[in-house]
Amino acid sequence: MNTTALAFLGDAVYETYVRQHVLEKETVHVDRLHQMAVRYVRADGQARAVKRLLTEQFLTEEETALVKRARNHRSASRPKNADPVAYKLATAFEALLGFLHLTEQNERLEEIIRRAFIIVEEKP
């Protein structure tokens, strides 16, 4: 499947996990929940997570190949509020999540998301 389509799905999957994650941390007003979620879904946070996953060799060979293919895919869209490199890495991260969701590799999907949350929560 096209990596852009995988990223489209992965974005929605990740958003759902992020919303659940912030709800578990603190139940507050919706505006505050949104502010809490932003750090996870921003391109720079996702890019930092996927870079670290690659550096740590946390991903399988198949996952790494998919991330690299998605990162290198030419896109007609331009990032509005993100560095182009971070945007491409974030899209690659989302494509990976979309692939894992579609192939019903739910344990692996959750393992990667949990690790990404830890990375995003660290001080840069």
JSON list of C-alpha atoms in Angstrom, two decimals:
[
{"chain": "A", "resi": 1, "resn": "MET", "atom": "CA", "xyz": [0.00, 0.00, 0.00]},
{"chain": "A", "resi": 2, "resn": "ASN", "atom": "CA", "xyz": [1.04, 3.57, -0.65]},
{"chain": "A", "resi": 3, "resn": "THR", "atom": "CA", "xyz": [2.93, 5.02, 2.31]},
{"chain": "A", "resi": 4, "resn": "THR", "atom": "CA", "xyz": [0.88, 8.22, 2.17]},
{"chain": "A", "resi": 5, "resn": "ALA", "atom": "CA", "xyz": [-2.31, 6.19, 2.67]},
{"chain": "A", "resi": 6, "resn": "LEU", "atom": "CA", "xyz": [-0.65, 4.29, 5.53]},
{"chain": "A", "resi": 7, "resn": "ALA", "atom": "CA", "xyz": [0.32, 7.61, 7.12]},
{"chain": "A", "resi": 8, "resn": "PHE", "atom": "CA", "xyz": [-3.26, 8.86, 6.75]},
{"chain": "A", "resi": 9, "resn": "LEU", "atom": "CA", "xyz": [-4.48, 5.84, 8.73]},
{"chain": "A", "resi": 10, "resn": "GLY", "atom": "CA", "xyz": [-1.55, 5.91, 11.16]},
{"chain": "A", "resi": 11, "resn": "ASP", "atom": "CA", "xyz": [-2.29, 9.54, 12.02]},
{"chain": "A", "resi": 12, "resn": "ALA", "atom": "CA", "xyz": [-5.79, 8.59, 13.17]},
{"chain": "A", "resi": 13, "resn": "VAL", "atom": "CA", "xyz": [-4.58, 5.53, 15.08]},
{"chain": "A", "resi": 14, "resn": "TYR", "atom": "CA", "xyz": [-1.88, 7.52, 16.89]},
{"chain": "A", "resi": 15, "resn": "GLU", "atom": "CA", "xyz": [-4.30, 10.36, 17.69]},
{"chain": "A", "resi": 16, "resn": "THR", "atom": "CA", "xyz": [-6.62, 7.86, 19.40]},
{"chain": "A", "resi": 17, "resn": "TYR", "atom": "CA", "xyz": [-3.78, 6.46, 21.53]},
{"chain": "A", "resi": 18, "resn": "VAL", "atom": "CA", "xyz": [-2.59, 9.97, 22.39]},
{"chain": "A", "resi": 19, "resn": "ARG", "atom": "CA", "xyz": [-6.05, 11.05, 23.51]},
{"chain": "A", "resi": 20, "resn": "GLN", "atom": "CA", "xyz": [-6.41, 7.98, 25.70]},
{"chain": "A", "resi": 21, "resn": "HIS", "atom": "CA", "xyz": [-2.92, 8.56, 27.12]},
{"chain": "A", "resi": 22, "resn": "VAL", "atom": "CA", "xyz": [-3.59, 12.16, 28.13]},
{"chain": "A", "resi": 23, "resn": "LEU", "atom": "CA", "xyz": [-6.97, 11.24, 29.61]},
{"chain": "A", "resi": 24, "resn": "GLU", "atom": "CA", "xyz": [-5.26, 8.63, 31.78]},
{"chain": "A", "resi": 25, "resn": "LYS", "atom": "CA", "xyz": [-2.75, 11.22, 33.00]},
{"chain": "A", "resi": 26, "resn": "GLU", "atom": "CA", "xyz": [-5.24, 13.85, 34.06]},
{"chain": "A", "resi": 27, "resn": "THR", "atom": "CA", "xyz": [-8.92, 14.46, 33.55]},
{"chain": "A", "resi": 28, "resn": "VAL", "atom": "CA", "xyz": [-9.29, 18.18, 33.05]},
{"chain": "A", "resi": 29, "resn": "HIS", "atom": "CA", "xyz": [-10.99, 20.58, 30.68]},
{"chain": "A", "resi": 30, "resn": "VAL", "atom": "CA", "xyz": [-10.92, 19.71, 27.01]},
{"chain": "A", "resi": 31, "resn": "ASP", "atom": "CA", "xyz": [-8.72, 22.72, 26.21]},
{"chain": "A", "resi": 32, "resn": "ARG", "atom": "CA", "xyz": [-6.07, 21.45, 28.63]},
{"chain": "A", "resi": 33, "resn": "LEU", "atom": "CA", "xyz": [-6.32, 17.91, 27.20]},
{"chain": "A", "resi": 34, "resn": "HIS", "atom": "CA", "xyz": [-5.73, 19.34, 23.73]},
{"chain": "A", "resi": 35, "resn": "GLN", "atom": "CA", "xyz": [-2.67, 21.27, 24.95]},
{"chain": "A", "resi": 36, "resn": "MET", "atom": "CA", "xyz": [-1.32, 18.08, 26.52]},
{"chain": "A", "resi": 37, "resn": "ALA", "atom": "CA", "xyz": [-1.90, 16.08, 23.31]},
{"chain": "A", "resi": 38, "resn": "VAL", "atom": "CA", "xyz": [-0.12, 18.59, 21.07]},
{"chain": "A", "resi": 39, "resn": "ARG", "atom": "CA", "xyz": [3.37, 17.62, 22.24]},
{"chain": "A", "resi": 40, "resn": "TYR", "atom": "CA", "xyz": [2.77, 14.03, 21.09]},
{"chain": "A", "resi": 41, "resn": "VAL", "atom": "CA", "xyz": [1.19, 14.75, 17.71]},
{"chain": "A", "resi": 42, "resn": "ARG", "atom": "CA", "xyz": [3.44, 17.58, 16.56]},
{"chain": "A", "resi": 43, "resn": "ALA", "atom": "CA", "xyz": [5.78, 16.68, 13.72]},
{"chain": "A", "resi": 44, "resn": "ASP", "atom": "CA", "xyz": [8.89, 17.45, 15.79]},
{"chain": "A", "resi": 45, "resn": "GLY", "atom": "CA", "xyz": [7.83, 15.07, 18.59]},
{"chain": "A", "resi": 46, "resn": "GLN", "atom": "CA", "xyz": [7.02, 12.27, 16.17]},
{"chain": "A", "resi": 47, "resn": "ALA", "atom": "CA", "xyz": [10.25, 12.89, 14.26]},
{"chain": "A", "resi": 48, "resn": "ARG", "atom": "CA", "xyz": [12.29, 12.74, 17.45]},
{"chain": "A", "resi": 49, "resn": "ALA", "atom": "CA", "xyz": [10.56, 9.47, 18.39]},
{"chain": "A", "resi": 50, "resn": "VAL", "atom": "CA", "xyz": [11.13, 7.75, 15.05]},
{"chain": "A", "resi": 51, "resn": "LYS", "atom": "CA", "xyz": [14.76, 8.93, 14.86]},
{"chain": "A", "resi": 52, "resn": "ARG", "atom": "CA", "xyz": [15.40, 7.45, 18.30]},
{"chain": "A", "resi": 53, "resn": "LEU", "atom": "CA", "xyz": [13.61, 4.21, 17.39]},
{"chain": "A", "resi": 54, "resn": "LEU", "atom": "CA", "xyz": [15.90, 3.91, 14.36]},
{"chain": "A", "resi": 55, "resn": "THR", "atom": "CA", "xyz": [19.04, 4.80, 16.34]},
{"chain": "A", "resi": 56, "resn": "GLU", "atom": "CA", "xyz": [18.21, 2.33, 19.11]},
{"chain": "A", "resi": 57, "resn": "GLN", "atom": "CA", "xyz": [17.51, -0.35, 16.49]},
{"chain": "A", "resi": 58, "resn": "PHE", "atom": "CA", "xyz": [14.13, -0.79, 18.19]},
{"chain": "A", "resi": 59, "resn": "LEU", "atom": "CA", "xyz": [12.48, -1.47, 14.84]},
{"chain": "A", "resi": 60, "resn": "THR", "atom": "CA", "xyz": [12.63, -4.71, 12.87]},
{"chain": "A", "resi": 61, "resn": "GLU", "atom": "CA", "xyz": [14.25, -4.77, 9.44]},
{"chain": "A", "resi": 62, "resn": "GLU", "atom": "CA", "xyz": [10.81, -4.72, 7.80]},
{"chain": "A", "resi": 63, "resn": "GLU", "atom": "CA", "xyz": [9.70, -1.76, 9.95]},
{"chain": "A", "resi": 64, "resn": "THR", "atom": "CA", "xyz": [12.92, 0.12, 9.26]},
{"chain": "A", "resi": 65, "resn": "ALA", "atom": "CA", "xyz": [12.55, -0.43, 5.52]},
{"chain": "A", "resi": 66, "resn": "LEU", "atom": "CA", "xyz": [8.98, 0.87, 5.63]},
{"chain": "A", "resi": 67, "resn": "VAL", "atom": "CA", "xyz": [9.99, 3.96, 7.63]},
{"chain": "A", "resi": 68, "resn": "LYS", "atom": "CA", "xyz": [12.80, 4.73, 5.17]},
{"chain": "A", "resi": 69, "resn": "ARG", "atom": "CA", "xyz": [10.51, 4.20, 2.17]},
{"chain": "A", "resi": 70, "resn": "ALA", "atom": "CA", "xyz": [7.85, 6.47, 3.68]},
{"chain": "A", "resi": 71, "resn": "ARG", "atom": "CA", "xyz": [10.42, 9.11, 4.67]},
{"chain": "A", "resi": 72, "resn": "ASN", "atom": "CA", "xyz": [11.80, 9.22, 1.13]},
{"chain": "A", "resi": 73, "resn": "HIS", "atom": "CA", "xyz": [8.40, 9.26, -0.58]},
{"chain": "A", "resi": 74, "resn": "ARG", "atom": "CA", "xyz": [7.80, 12.43, -2.57]},
{"chain": "A", "resi": 75, "resn": "SER", "atom": "CA", "xyz": [4.80, 14.34, -1.33]},
{"chain": "A", "resi": 76, "resn": "ALA", "atom": "CA", "xyz": [2.81, 17.03, -3.08]},
{"chain": "A", "resi": 77, "resn": "SER", "atom": "CA", "xyz": [1.81, 18.59, 0.24]},
{"chain": "A", "resi": 78, "resn": "ARG", "atom": "CA", "xyz": [4.01, 21.02, 2.12]},
{"chain": "A", "resi": 79, "resn": "PRO", "atom": "CA", "xyz": [4.19, 21.26, 5.91]},
{"chain": "A", "resi": 80, "resn": "LYS", "atom": "CA", "xyz": [2.45, 24.34, 7.28]},
{"chain": "A", "resi": 81, "resn": "ASN", "atom": "CA", "xyz": [4.03, 24.61, 10.73]},
{"chain": "A", "resi": 82, "resn": "ALA", "atom": "CA", "xyz": [6.89, 22.13, 10.67]},
{"chain": "A", "resi": 83, "resn": "ASP", "atom": "CA", "xyz": [10.40, 21.74, 9.43]},
{"chain": "A", "resi": 84, "resn": "PRO", "atom": "CA", "xyz": [10.25, 19.75, 6.15]},
{"chain": "A", "resi": 85, "resn": "VAL", "atom": "CA", "xyz": [12.66, 17.08, 7.46]},
{"chain": "A", "resi": 86, "resn": "ALA", "atom": "CA", "xyz": [10.69, 16.64, 10.68]},
{"chain": "A", "resi": 87, "resn": "TYR", "atom": "CA", "xyz": [7.48, 16.48, 8.65]},
{"chain": "A", "resi": 88, "resn": "LYS", "atom": "CA", "xyz": [8.84, 13.67, 6.47]},
{"chain": "A", "resi": 89, "resn": "LEU", "atom": "CA", "xyz": [10.00, 11.72, 9.52]},
{"chain": "A", "resi": 90, "resn": "ALA", "atom": "CA", "xyz": [6.64, 12.24, 11.25]},
{"chain": "A", "resi": 91, "resn": "THR", "atom": "CA", "xyz": [4.86, 10.99, 8.13]},
{"chain": "A", "resi": 92, "resn": "ALA", "atom": "CA", "xyz": [7.13, 7.93, 8.12]},
{"chain": "A", "resi": 93, "resn": "PHE", "atom": "CA", "xyz": [6.27, 7.28, 11.77]},
{"chain": "A", "resi": 94, "resn": "GLU", "atom": "CA", "xyz": [2.56, 7.52, 11.00]},
{"chain": "A", "resi": 95, "resn": "ALA", "atom": "CA", "xyz": [2.96, 5.20, 8.00]},
{"chain": "A", "resi": 96, "resn": "LEU", "atom": "CA", "xyz": [4.56, 2.61, 10.27]},
{"chain": "A", "resi": 97, "resn": "LEU", "atom": "CA", "xyz": [1.66, 2.85, 12.71]},
{"chain": "A", "resi": 98, "resn": "GLY", "atom": "CA", "xyz": [-0.84, 2.58, 9.85]},
{"chain": "A", "resi": 99, "resn": "PHE", "atom": "CA", "xyz": [0.93, -0.53, 8.54]},
{"chain": "A", "resi": 100, "resn": "LEU", "atom": "CA", "xyz": [0.98, -2.19, 11.96]},
{"chain": "A", "resi": 101, "resn": "HIS", "atom": "CA", "xyz": [-2.69, -1.39, 12.47]},
{"chain": "A", "resi": 102, "resn": "LEU", "atom": "CA", "xyz": [-3.71, -2.72, 9.04]},
{"chain": "A", "resi": 103, "resn": "THR", "atom": "CA", "xyz": [-1.74, -5.92, 9.50]},
{"chain": "A", "resi": 104, "resn": "GLU", "atom": "CA", "xyz": [-3.27, -6.35, 12.96]},
{"chain": "A", "resi": 105, "resn": "GLN", "atom": "CA", "xyz": [0.10, -6.35, 14.72]},
{"chain": "A", "resi": 106, "resn": "ASN", "atom": "CA", "xyz": [-1.52, -4.72, 17.73]},
{"chain": "A", "resi": 107, "resn": "GLU", "atom": "CA", "xyz": [1.02, -5.77, 20.36]},
{"chain": "A", "resi": 108, "resn": "ARG", "atom": "CA", "xyz": [3.86, -4.36, 18.29]},
{"chain": "A", "resi": 109, "resn": "LEU", "atom": "CA", "xyz": [1.85, -1.22, 17.52]},
{"chain": "A", "resi": 110, "resn": "GLU", "atom": "CA", "xyz": [1.29, -0.59, 21.22]},
{"chain": "A", "resi": 111, "resn": "GLU", "atom": "CA", "xyz": [4.91, -1.36, 22.07]},
{"chain": "A", "resi": 112, "resn": "ILE", "atom": "CA", "xyz": [6.13, 1.25, 19.56]},
{"chain": "A", "resi": 113, "resn": "ILE", "atom": "CA", "xyz": [3.58, 3.81, 20.72]},
{"chain": "A", "resi": 114, "resn": "ARG", "atom": "CA", "xyz": [4.52, 3.30, 24.39]},
{"chain": "A", "resi": 115, "resn": "ARG", "atom": "CA", "xyz": [8.20, 3.80, 23.51]},
{"chain": "A", "resi": 116, "resn": "ALA", "atom": "CA", "xyz": [7.35, 6.89, 21.44]},
{"chain": "A", "resi": 117, "resn": "PHE", "atom": "CA", "xyz": [5.45, 8.38, 24.40]},
{"chain": "A", "resi": 118, "resn": "ILE", "atom": "CA", "xyz": [8.49, 7.91, 26.62]},
{"chain": "A", "resi": 119, "resn": "ILE", "atom": "CA", "xyz": [10.74, 9.59, 24.06]},
{"chain": "A", "resi": 120, "resn": "VAL", "atom": "CA", "xyz": [8.36, 12.52, 23.53]},
{"chain": "A", "resi": 121, "resn": "GLU", "atom": "CA", "xyz": [8.02, 13.05, 27.29]},
{"chain": "A", "resi": 122, "resn": "GLU", "atom": "CA", "xyz": [11.80, 13.31, 27.76]},
{"chain": "A", "resi": 123, "resn": "LYS", "atom": "CA", "xyz": [13.36, 16.74, 27.78]},
{"chain": "A", "resi": 124, "resn": "PRO", "atom": "CA", "xyz": [14.88, 17.40, 24.34]}
]
